[in-house]
Short mmCIF file of C-alpha atoms and ligand atoms in Angstrom, two decimals:
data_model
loop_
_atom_site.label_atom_id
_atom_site.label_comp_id
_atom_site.label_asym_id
_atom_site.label_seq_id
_atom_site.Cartn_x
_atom_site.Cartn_y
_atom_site.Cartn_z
CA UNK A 25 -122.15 -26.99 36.30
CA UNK A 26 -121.66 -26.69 39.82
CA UNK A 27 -119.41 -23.78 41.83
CA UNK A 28 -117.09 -26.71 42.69
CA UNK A 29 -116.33 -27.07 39.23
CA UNK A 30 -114.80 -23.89 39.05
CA UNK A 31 -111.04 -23.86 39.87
CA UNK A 32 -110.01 -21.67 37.02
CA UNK A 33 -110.88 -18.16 35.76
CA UNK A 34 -109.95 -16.12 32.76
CA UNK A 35 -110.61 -12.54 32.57
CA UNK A 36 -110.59 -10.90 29.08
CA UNK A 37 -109.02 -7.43 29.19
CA UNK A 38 -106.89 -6.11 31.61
CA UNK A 39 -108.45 -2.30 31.93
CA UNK A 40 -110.34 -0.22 34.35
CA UNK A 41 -112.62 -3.27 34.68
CA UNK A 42 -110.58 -6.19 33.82
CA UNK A 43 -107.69 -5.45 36.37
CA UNK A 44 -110.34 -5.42 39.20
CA UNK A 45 -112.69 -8.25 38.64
CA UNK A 46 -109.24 -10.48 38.44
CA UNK A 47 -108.10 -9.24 41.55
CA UNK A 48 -111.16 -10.21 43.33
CA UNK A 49 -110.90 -13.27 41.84
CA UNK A 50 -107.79 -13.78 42.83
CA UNK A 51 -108.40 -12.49 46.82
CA UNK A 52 -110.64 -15.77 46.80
CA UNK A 53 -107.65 -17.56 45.66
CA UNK A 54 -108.66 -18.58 42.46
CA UNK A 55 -105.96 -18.86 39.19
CA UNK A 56 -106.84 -16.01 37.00
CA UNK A 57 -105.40 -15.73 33.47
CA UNK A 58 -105.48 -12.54 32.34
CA UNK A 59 -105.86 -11.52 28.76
CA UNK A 60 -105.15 -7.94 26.63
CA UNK A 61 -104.35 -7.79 22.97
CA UNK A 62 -100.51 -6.32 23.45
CA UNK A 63 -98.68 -6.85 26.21
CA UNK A 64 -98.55 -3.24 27.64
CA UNK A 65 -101.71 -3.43 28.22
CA UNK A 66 -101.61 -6.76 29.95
CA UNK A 67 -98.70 -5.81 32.17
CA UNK A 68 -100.37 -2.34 32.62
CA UNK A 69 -103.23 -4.45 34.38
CA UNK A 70 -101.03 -6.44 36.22
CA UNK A 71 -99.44 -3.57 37.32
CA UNK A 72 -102.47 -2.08 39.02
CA UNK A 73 -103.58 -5.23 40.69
CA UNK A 74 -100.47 -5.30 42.49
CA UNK A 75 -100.54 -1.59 43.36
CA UNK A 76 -104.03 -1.98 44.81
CA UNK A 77 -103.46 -4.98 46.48
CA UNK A 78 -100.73 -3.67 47.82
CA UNK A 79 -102.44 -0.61 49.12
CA UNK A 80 -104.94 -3.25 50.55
CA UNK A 81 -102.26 -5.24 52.62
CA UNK A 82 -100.99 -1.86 54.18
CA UNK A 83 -104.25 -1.02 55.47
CA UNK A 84 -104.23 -4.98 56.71
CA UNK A 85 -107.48 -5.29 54.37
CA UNK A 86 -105.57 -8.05 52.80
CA UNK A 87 -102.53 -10.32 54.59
CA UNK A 88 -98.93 -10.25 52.80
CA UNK A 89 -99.47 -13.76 52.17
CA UNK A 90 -101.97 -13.45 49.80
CA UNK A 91 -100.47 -10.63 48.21
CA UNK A 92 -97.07 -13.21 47.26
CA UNK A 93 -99.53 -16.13 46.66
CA UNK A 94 -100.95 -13.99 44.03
CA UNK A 95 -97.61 -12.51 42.75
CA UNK A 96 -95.79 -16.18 42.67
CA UNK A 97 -98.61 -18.59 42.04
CA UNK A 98 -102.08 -17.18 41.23
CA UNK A 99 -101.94 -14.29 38.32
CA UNK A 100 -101.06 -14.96 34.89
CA UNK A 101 -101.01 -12.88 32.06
CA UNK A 102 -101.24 -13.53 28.32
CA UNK A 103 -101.96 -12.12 25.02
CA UNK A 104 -102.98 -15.20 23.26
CA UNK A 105 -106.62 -15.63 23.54
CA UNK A 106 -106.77 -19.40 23.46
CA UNK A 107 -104.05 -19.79 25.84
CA UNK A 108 -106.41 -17.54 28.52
CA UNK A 109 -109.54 -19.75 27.67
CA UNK A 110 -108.31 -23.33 27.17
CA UNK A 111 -108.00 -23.96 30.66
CA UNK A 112 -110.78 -21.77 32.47
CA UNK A 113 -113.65 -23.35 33.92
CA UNK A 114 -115.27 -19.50 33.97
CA UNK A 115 -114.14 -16.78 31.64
CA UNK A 116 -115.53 -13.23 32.09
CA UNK A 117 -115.08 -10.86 29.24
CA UNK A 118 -114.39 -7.35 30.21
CA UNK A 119 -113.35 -5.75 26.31
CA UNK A 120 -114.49 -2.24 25.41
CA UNK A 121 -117.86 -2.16 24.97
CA UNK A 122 -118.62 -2.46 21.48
CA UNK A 123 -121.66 -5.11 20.73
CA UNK A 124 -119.37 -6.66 17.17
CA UNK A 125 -116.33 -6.77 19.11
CA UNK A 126 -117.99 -8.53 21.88
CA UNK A 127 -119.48 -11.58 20.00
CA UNK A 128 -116.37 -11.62 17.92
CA UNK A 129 -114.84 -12.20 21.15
CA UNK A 130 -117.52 -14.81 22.81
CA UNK A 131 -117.18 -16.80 18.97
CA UNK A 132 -113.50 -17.33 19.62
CA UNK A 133 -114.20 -18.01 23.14
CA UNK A 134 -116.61 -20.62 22.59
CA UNK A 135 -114.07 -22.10 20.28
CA UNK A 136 -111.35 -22.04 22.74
CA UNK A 137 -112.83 -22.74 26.24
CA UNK A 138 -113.47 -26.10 27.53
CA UNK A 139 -117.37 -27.32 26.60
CA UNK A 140 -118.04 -27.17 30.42
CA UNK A 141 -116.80 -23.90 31.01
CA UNK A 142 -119.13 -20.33 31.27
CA UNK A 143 -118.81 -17.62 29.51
CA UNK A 144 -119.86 -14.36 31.45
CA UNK A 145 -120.13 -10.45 29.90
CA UNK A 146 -119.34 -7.84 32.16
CA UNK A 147 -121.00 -5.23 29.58
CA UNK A 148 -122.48 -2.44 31.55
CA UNK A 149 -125.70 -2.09 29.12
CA UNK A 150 -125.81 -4.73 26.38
CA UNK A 151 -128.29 -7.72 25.50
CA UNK A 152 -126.83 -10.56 27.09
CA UNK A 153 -129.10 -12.67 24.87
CA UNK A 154 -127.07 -11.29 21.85
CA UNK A 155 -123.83 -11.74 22.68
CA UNK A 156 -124.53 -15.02 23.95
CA UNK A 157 -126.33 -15.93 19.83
CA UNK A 158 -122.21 -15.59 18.75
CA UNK A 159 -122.01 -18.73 20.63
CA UNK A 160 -122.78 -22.30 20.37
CA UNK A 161 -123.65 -22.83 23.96
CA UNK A 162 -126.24 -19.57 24.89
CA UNK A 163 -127.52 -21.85 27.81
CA UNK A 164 -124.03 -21.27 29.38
CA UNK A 165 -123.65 -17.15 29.04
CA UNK A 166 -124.73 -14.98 31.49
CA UNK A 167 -124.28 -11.44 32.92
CA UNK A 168 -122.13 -10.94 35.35
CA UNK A 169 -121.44 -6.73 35.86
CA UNK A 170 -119.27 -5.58 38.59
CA UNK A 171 -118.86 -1.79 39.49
CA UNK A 172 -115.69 0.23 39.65
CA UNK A 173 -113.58 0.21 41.45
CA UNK A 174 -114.66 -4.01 40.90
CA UNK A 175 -112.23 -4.58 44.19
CA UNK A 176 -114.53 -2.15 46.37
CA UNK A 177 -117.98 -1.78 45.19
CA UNK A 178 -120.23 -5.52 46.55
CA UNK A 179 -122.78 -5.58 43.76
CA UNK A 180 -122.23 -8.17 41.09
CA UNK A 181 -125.63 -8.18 38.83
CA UNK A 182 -126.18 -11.80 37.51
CA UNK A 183 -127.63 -11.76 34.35
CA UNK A 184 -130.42 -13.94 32.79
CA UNK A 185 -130.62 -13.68 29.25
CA UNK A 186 -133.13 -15.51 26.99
CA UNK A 187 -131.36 -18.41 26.95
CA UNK A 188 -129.27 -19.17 29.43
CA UNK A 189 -129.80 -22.25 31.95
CA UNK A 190 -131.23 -22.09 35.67
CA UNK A 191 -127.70 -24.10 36.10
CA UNK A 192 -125.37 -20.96 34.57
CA UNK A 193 -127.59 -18.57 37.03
CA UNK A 194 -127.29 -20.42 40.04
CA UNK A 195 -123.51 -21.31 39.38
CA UNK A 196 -123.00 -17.63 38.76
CA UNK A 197 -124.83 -16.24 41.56
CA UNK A 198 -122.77 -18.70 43.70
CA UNK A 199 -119.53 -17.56 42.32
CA UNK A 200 -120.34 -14.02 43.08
CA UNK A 201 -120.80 -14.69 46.90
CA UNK A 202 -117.35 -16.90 47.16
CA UNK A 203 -115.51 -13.98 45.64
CA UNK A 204 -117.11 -11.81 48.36
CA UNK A 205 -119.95 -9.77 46.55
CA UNK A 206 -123.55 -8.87 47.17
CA UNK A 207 -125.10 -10.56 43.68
CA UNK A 208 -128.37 -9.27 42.47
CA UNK A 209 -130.29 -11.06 39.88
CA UNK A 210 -131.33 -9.54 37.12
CA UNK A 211 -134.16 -11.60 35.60
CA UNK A 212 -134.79 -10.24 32.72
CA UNK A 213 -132.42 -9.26 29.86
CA UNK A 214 -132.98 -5.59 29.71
CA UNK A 215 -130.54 -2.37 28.35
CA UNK A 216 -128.58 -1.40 31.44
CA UNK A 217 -129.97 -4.36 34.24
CA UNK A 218 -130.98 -2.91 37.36
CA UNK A 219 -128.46 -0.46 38.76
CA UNK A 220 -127.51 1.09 35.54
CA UNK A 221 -130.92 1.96 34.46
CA UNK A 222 -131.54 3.45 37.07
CA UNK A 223 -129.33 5.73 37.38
CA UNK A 224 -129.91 6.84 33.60
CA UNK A 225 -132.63 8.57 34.57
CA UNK A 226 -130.81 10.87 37.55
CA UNK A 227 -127.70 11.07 34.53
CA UNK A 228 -129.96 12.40 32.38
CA UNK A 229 -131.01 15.12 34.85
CA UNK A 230 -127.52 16.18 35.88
CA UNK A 231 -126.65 16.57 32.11
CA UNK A 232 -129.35 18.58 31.76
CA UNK A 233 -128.83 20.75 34.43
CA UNK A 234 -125.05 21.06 33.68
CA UNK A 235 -126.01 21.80 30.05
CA UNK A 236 -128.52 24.56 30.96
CA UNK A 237 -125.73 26.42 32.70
CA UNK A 238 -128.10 26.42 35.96
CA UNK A 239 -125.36 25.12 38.10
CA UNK A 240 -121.33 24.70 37.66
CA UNK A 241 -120.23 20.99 37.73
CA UNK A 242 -118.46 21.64 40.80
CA UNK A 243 -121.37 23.61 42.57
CA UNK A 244 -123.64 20.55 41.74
CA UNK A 245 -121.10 17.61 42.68
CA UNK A 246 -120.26 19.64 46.24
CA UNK A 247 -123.62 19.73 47.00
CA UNK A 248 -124.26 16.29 46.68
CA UNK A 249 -121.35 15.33 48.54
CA UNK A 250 -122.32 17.39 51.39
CA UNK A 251 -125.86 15.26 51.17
CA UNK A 252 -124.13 12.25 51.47
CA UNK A 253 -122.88 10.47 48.14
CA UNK A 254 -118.99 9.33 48.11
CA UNK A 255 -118.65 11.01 45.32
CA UNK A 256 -120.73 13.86 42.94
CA UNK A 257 -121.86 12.52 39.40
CA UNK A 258 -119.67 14.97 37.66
CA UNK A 259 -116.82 13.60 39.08
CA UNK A 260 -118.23 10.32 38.72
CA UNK A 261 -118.52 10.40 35.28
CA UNK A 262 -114.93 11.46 35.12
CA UNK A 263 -113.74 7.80 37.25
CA UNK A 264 -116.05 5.85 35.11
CA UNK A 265 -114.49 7.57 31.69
CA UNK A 266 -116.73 10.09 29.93
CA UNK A 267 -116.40 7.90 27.07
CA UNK A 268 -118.46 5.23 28.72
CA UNK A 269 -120.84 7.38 30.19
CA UNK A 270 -121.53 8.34 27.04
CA UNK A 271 -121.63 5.24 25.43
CA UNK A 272 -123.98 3.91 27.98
CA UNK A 273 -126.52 6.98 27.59
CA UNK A 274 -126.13 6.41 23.30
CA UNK A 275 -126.97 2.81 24.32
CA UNK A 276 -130.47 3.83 26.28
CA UNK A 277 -130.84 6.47 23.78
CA UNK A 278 -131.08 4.05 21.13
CA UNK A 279 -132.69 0.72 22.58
CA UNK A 280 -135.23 2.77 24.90
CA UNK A 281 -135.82 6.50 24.29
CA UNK A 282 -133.82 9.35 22.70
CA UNK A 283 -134.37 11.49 26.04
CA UNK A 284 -131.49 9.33 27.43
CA UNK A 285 -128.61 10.42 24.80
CA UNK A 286 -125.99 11.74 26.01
CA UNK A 287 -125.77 15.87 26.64
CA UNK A 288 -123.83 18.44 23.98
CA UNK A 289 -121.10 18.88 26.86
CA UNK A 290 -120.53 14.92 27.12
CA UNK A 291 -120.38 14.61 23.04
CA UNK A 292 -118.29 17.84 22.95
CA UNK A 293 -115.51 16.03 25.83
CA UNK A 294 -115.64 12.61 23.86
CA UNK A 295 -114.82 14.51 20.56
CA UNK A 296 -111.79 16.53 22.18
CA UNK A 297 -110.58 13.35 23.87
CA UNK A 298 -111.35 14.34 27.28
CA UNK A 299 -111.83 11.19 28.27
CA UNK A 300 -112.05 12.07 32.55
CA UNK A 301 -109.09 10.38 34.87
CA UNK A 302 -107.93 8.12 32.48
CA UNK A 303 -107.18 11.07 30.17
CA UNK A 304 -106.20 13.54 32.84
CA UNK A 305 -108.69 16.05 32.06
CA UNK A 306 -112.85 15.60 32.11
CA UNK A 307 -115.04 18.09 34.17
CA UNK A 308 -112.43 17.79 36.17
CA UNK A 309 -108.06 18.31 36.39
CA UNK A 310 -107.32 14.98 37.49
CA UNK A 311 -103.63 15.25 36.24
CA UNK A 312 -102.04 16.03 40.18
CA UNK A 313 -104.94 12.79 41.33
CA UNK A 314 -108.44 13.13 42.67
CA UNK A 315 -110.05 16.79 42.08
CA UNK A 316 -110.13 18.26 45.58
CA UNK A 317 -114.15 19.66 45.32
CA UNK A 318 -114.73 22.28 47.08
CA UNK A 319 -117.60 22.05 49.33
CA UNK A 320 -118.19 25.95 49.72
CA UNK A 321 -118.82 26.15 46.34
CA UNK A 322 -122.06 24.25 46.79
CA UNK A 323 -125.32 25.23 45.24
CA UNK A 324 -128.10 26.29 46.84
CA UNK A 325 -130.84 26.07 43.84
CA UNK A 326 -131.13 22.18 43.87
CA UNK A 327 -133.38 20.00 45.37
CA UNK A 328 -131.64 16.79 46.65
CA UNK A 329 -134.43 14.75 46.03
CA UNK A 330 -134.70 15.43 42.32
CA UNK A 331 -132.62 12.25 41.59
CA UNK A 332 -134.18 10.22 44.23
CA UNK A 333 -137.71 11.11 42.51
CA UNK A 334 -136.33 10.01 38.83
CA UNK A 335 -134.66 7.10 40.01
CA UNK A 336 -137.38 5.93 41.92
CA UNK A 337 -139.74 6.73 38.71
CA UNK A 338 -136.87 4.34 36.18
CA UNK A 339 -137.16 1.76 39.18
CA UNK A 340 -141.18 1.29 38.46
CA UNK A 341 -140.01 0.52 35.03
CA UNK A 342 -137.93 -2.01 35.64
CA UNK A 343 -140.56 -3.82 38.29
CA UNK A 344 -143.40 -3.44 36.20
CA UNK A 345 -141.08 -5.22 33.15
CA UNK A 346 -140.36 -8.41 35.79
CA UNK A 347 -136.92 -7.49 36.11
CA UNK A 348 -136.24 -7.10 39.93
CA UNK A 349 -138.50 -6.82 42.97
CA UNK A 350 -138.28 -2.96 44.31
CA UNK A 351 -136.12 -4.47 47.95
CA UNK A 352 -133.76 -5.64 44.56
CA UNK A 353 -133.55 -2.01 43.56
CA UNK A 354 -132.33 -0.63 46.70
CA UNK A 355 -130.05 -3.88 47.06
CA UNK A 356 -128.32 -3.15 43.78
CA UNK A 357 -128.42 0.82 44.26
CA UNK A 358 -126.72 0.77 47.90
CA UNK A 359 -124.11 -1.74 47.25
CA UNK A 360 -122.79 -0.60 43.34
CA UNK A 361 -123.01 3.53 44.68
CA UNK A 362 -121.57 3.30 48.15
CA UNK A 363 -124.80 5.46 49.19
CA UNK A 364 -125.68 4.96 52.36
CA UNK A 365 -129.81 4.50 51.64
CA UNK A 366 -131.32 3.49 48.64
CA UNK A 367 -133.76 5.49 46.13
CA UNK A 368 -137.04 2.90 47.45
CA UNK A 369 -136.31 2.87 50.75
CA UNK A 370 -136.68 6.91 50.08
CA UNK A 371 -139.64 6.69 48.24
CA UNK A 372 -141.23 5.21 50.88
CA UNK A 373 -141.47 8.52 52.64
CA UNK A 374 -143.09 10.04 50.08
CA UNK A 375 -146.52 10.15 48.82
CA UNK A 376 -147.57 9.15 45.81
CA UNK A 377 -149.62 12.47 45.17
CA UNK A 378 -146.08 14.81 45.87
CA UNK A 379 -143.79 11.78 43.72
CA UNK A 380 -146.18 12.13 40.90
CA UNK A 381 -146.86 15.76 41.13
CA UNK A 382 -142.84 16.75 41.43
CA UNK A 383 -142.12 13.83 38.21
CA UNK A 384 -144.81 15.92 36.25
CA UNK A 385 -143.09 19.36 36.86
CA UNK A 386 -139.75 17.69 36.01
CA UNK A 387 -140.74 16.57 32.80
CA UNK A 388 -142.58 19.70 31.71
CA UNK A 389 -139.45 21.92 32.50
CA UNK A 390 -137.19 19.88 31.01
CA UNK A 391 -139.22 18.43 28.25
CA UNK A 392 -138.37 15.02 29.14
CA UNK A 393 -141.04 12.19 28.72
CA UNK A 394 -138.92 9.50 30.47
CA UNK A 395 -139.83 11.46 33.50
CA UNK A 396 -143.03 11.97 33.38
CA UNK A 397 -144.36 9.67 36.45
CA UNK A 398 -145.54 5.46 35.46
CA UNK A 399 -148.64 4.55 36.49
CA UNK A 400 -147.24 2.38 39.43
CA UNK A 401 -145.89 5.76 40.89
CA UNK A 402 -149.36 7.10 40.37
CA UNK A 403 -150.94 4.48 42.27
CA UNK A 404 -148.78 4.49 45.17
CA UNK A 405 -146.88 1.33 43.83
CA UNK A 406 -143.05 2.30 44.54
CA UNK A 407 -144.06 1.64 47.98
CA UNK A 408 -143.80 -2.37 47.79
N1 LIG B 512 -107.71 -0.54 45.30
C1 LIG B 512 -107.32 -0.31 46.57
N2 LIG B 512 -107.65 0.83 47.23
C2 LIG B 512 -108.38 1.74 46.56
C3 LIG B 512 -108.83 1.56 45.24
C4 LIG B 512 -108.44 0.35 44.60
N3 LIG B 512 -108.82 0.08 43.35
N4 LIG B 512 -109.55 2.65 44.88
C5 LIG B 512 -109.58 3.50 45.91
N5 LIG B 512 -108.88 2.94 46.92
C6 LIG B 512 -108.61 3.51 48.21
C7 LIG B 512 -108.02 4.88 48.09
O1 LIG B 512 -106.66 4.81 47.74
C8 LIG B 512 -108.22 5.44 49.46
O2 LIG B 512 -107.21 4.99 50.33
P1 LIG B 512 -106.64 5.99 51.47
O3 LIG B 512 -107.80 6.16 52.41
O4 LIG B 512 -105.52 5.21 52.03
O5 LIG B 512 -106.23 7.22 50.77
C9 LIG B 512 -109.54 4.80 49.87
O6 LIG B 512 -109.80 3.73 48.95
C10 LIG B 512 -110.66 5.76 49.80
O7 LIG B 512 -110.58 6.46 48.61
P2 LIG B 512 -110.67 8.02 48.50
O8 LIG B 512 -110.06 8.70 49.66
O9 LIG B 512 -110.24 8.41 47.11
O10 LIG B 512 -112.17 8.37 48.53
P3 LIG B 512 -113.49 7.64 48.91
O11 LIG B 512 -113.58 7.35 50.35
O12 LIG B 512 -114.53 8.51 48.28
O13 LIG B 512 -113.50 6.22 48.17
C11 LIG B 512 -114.49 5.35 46.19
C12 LIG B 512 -113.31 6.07 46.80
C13 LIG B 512 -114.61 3.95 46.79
C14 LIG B 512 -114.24 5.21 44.70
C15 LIG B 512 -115.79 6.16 46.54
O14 LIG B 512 -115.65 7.49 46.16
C16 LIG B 512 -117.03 5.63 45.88
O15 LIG B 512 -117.65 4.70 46.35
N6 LIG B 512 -117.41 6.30 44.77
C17 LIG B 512 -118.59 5.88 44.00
C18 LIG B 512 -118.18 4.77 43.05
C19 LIG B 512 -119.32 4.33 42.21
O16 LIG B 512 -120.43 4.84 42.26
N7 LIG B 512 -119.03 3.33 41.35
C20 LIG B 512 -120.00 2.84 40.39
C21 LIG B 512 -119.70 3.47 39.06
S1 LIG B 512 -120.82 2.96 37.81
C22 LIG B 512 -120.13 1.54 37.19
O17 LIG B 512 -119.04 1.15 37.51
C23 LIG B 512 -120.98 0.77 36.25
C24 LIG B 512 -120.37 0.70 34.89
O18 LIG B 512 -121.12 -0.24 34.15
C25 LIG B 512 -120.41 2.03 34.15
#
C-alpha cells in the first residue's frame, strides 16, 4: 500500500504515548480517531493534545488555524474499538505494554480494520514478529516507536519484523517523514530496536551506581546536565514512568541477559506506587511540576564517558546482529535523546585499546558481563 493511501489514522490509547503520536498526526493534517477503554481516559488524552498544541501555537510553533482545524474537524475520540479501526487506513497501537494484551488487541484489530489498512506497535521493547502472529495479515505489521514527548522528540524507529512486507516498511518509513520525523529502520526484530537497547546498557550503570549509594540521584542527574544532556536519567526515568523503565529493563532481563533487570530501588518505587510524574513522586517531587535540579549539587566522582563507553559497547551488538549500520546508531541516539552528539560519533575519538581496557574495568567492578567489551570494540570496529 502506498503513503497516498493513507488518509485515515487510528491511534489506540490515549496516554503518555497515545496523546502525542495523534497529535503529530494530526499537525500533518491527518483524521485521527482516538481510542481508550473509558472515556476519562479518552477525554484525558484529548485534553492534553489541546493543551500542548496550544502551548505550541503561543510560541507560533504551530498557526491557530491548525489548532481549530484539529479541534472542529480533525480529532475524534471513541471508546469503541471497531468504531476507531473500521475506517483507518493506518492504526498504531499505543496500550500498556503487556505482550497478551497487545495481540489481544492486534486480533480485534485485524478483525475490525479495513484488509488494506496497517497495523503498527508502538511497544518500546517487544517482538514485533509476535504481536504481528495474533494477526491474519503479519506482512502488514510493523514497528513504528516514537519517543516522549512523541510531539518533540524526531526519531520514529520503523520496525521490520519476520514477516512483514518491503511494502508495510517503505509505506511506514514514508509516513514517518510526512508527519515530520527522522525514521530509522530497524532491520531486524530485536528486544528494544536500536535506541532503546542502547541505552539499557548506560540504565543499567546508573542503577547501579544509584543502588551502591556512590552518588545521590540528584548529584548524578546535575552532573550530567551540566555535560550537556536535556535532562539527567534519574529524572528521566521519572518522565518516562518508573513503571516502564522497569518494565523495559524486566523485558532485556528476560529475552537477553539478567544483568539488565531492573535495580532494588526501581522494584522497591514500582511496589510503593511511585510511579515518577505521572504519580507525583519518583526520585523526584514532581507534585509543584518539573524538579528544579540543582546543579551545585553535582558530583565530582563520575566519569562522563562511562555511558558513552557502554553504549557504544550495546551499539556493537546491535551491528554485529544486522540490525542498524553504526551512522544508524548515532541517527537514532541524537534525535530520540535531544543530545547534542551521538555515542559513535564519540567513540570515534577513542581508541580501541582505552574503550576496551575502561569496558573491562567496568565489568569487573560491577560484576556485569554485558559490559565486558565485544570483539568488534576489541578490534577497533565501533569506528565504522
Ligand atoms: N507539548 C508542547 N510543549 C511541550 C511539551 C509538549 N508535550 N513538553 C514540553 N514542552 C515544552 C515545555 O512546556 C517548555 O516550554 P517553555 O519553554 O515555554 O516553558 C519547553 O517545551 C521546554 O521544556 P522544559 O523547559 O521543561 O525543558 P527542556 O528544554 O529540557 O525540554 C524536553 C523538555 C524536550 C522533554 C527535554 O528535557 C528532553 O529532550 N528530554 C529528554 C527526553 C528523552 O530523552 N525522551 C526519550 C525518552 S525514552 C522513550 O520515550 C522511549 C520509550 O520507549 C521508553
Amino acid at each position: 500500500m502506498s503513503l497516498d493511501r493513507i488518509k485515515s489514522v487510528a491511534v489506540i490509547g490515549a496516554g503518555d504515548m497515545g496523546h502525542g503520536i495523534a497529535e503529530v498526526a494530526l499537525l500533518a493534517g491527518y483524521p485521527v480517531t482516538l481510542y481508550d477503554i473509558n472515556t476519562a481516559a479518552v477525554e484525558k488524552g484529548a485534553g492534553r493534545i489541546f493543551a500542548s498544541l496550544e502551548k505550541l501555537a503561543e510560541k507560533g510553533k504551530v498557526p491557530p488555524a491548525a489548532v481549530e482545524q484539529v479541534r472542529t474537524s480533525l480529532l475524534a475520540t471513541t471508546t469503541d474499538l471497531q468504531a476507531a479501526a473500521r475506517q483507518a487506513d493506518l492504526v498504531i497501537e499505543a496500550v500498556p505494554e503487556v505482550l497478551d494484551l497487545k495481540r489481544k488487541i492486534f486480533a480485534q484489530l485485524d478483525e475490525f480494520a479495513p484488509p488494506h489498512a496497517l497495523l503498527a506497535s508502538n511497544t518500546s521493547t517487544m517482538s514485533i514478529t509476535e504481536i504481528g502472529a495474533a494477526t491474519k495479515r503479519p506482512d502488514k505489521v510493523l514497528g513504528l516507536h516514537f519517543f516522549n514527548p512523541a510531539v518533540l522528540m524526531k526519531l520514529v524507529e520503523v520496525i521490520r519484523s519476520q514477516n512483514t512486507s518491503d511494502d508495510t516498511i517503505q509505506t511506514g518509513y514514508a509516513f514517518a517523514q510526512k508527519i515530520g520525523k527522522v525514521p530509522v529502520l530497524v532491520r531486524r526484530d530485536t528486544p528494544g530496536f536500536i535506541a532503546n537497547r542502547v541505552t539499557a546498557a548506560s540504565t543499567a550503570l546508573f542503577q547501579t551506581v544509584i543502588e551502591s549509594g556512590e552518588i545521590e540521584p540528584e548529584a548524578l542527574d546535575a552532573f550530567l546536565m551540566k555535560v550537556g544532556m536535556p535532562m539527567g536519567p534519574c529524572e528521566l526515568t521519572d518522565f518516562v514512568g518508573i513503571d516502564i523503565m522497569h518494565n523495559v529493563c524486566r523485558y532485556f532481563a528476560d529475552q537477553l541477559h539478567e544483568d539488565y533487570a531492573p535495580a532494588p530501588h526501581i522494584v522497591r518505587m514500582v511496589e510503593e506506587g511511585r510511579l515518577g510524574k505521572k504519580s507525583g513522586q519518583g526520585y523526584y517531587d514532581w507534585s509543584q511540576g518539573r524538579p528544579q535540579i540543582d546543579l551545585s549539587k553535582a558530583t565530582q566522582r563520575f566519569h562522563p564517558l562511562l555511558p558513552i563507553f557502554v553504549q557504544i559497547n550495546e551499539a556493537t551488538k546491535l551491528v554485529e546482529d544486522g540490525v542498524c549500520s553504526v551512522a544508524d546508531v548515532d541517527v537514532a541516539m541524537i534525535n530520540s535523546t535531544g543530545n547534542p552528539m551521538g555515542p559513535m560519533s564519540i567513540g570515534r575519538q577513542i581508541s580501541r585499546w582505552d574503550l576496551t581496557e575502561q569496558l573491562e574495568k567496568l565489568a569487573a567492578r560491577y560484576k556485569k558481563s554485558i559490559f565486558a567489551p565485544t570483539q568488534r570494540v576489541r578490534e577497533g570496529g565501533h569506528k565504522h
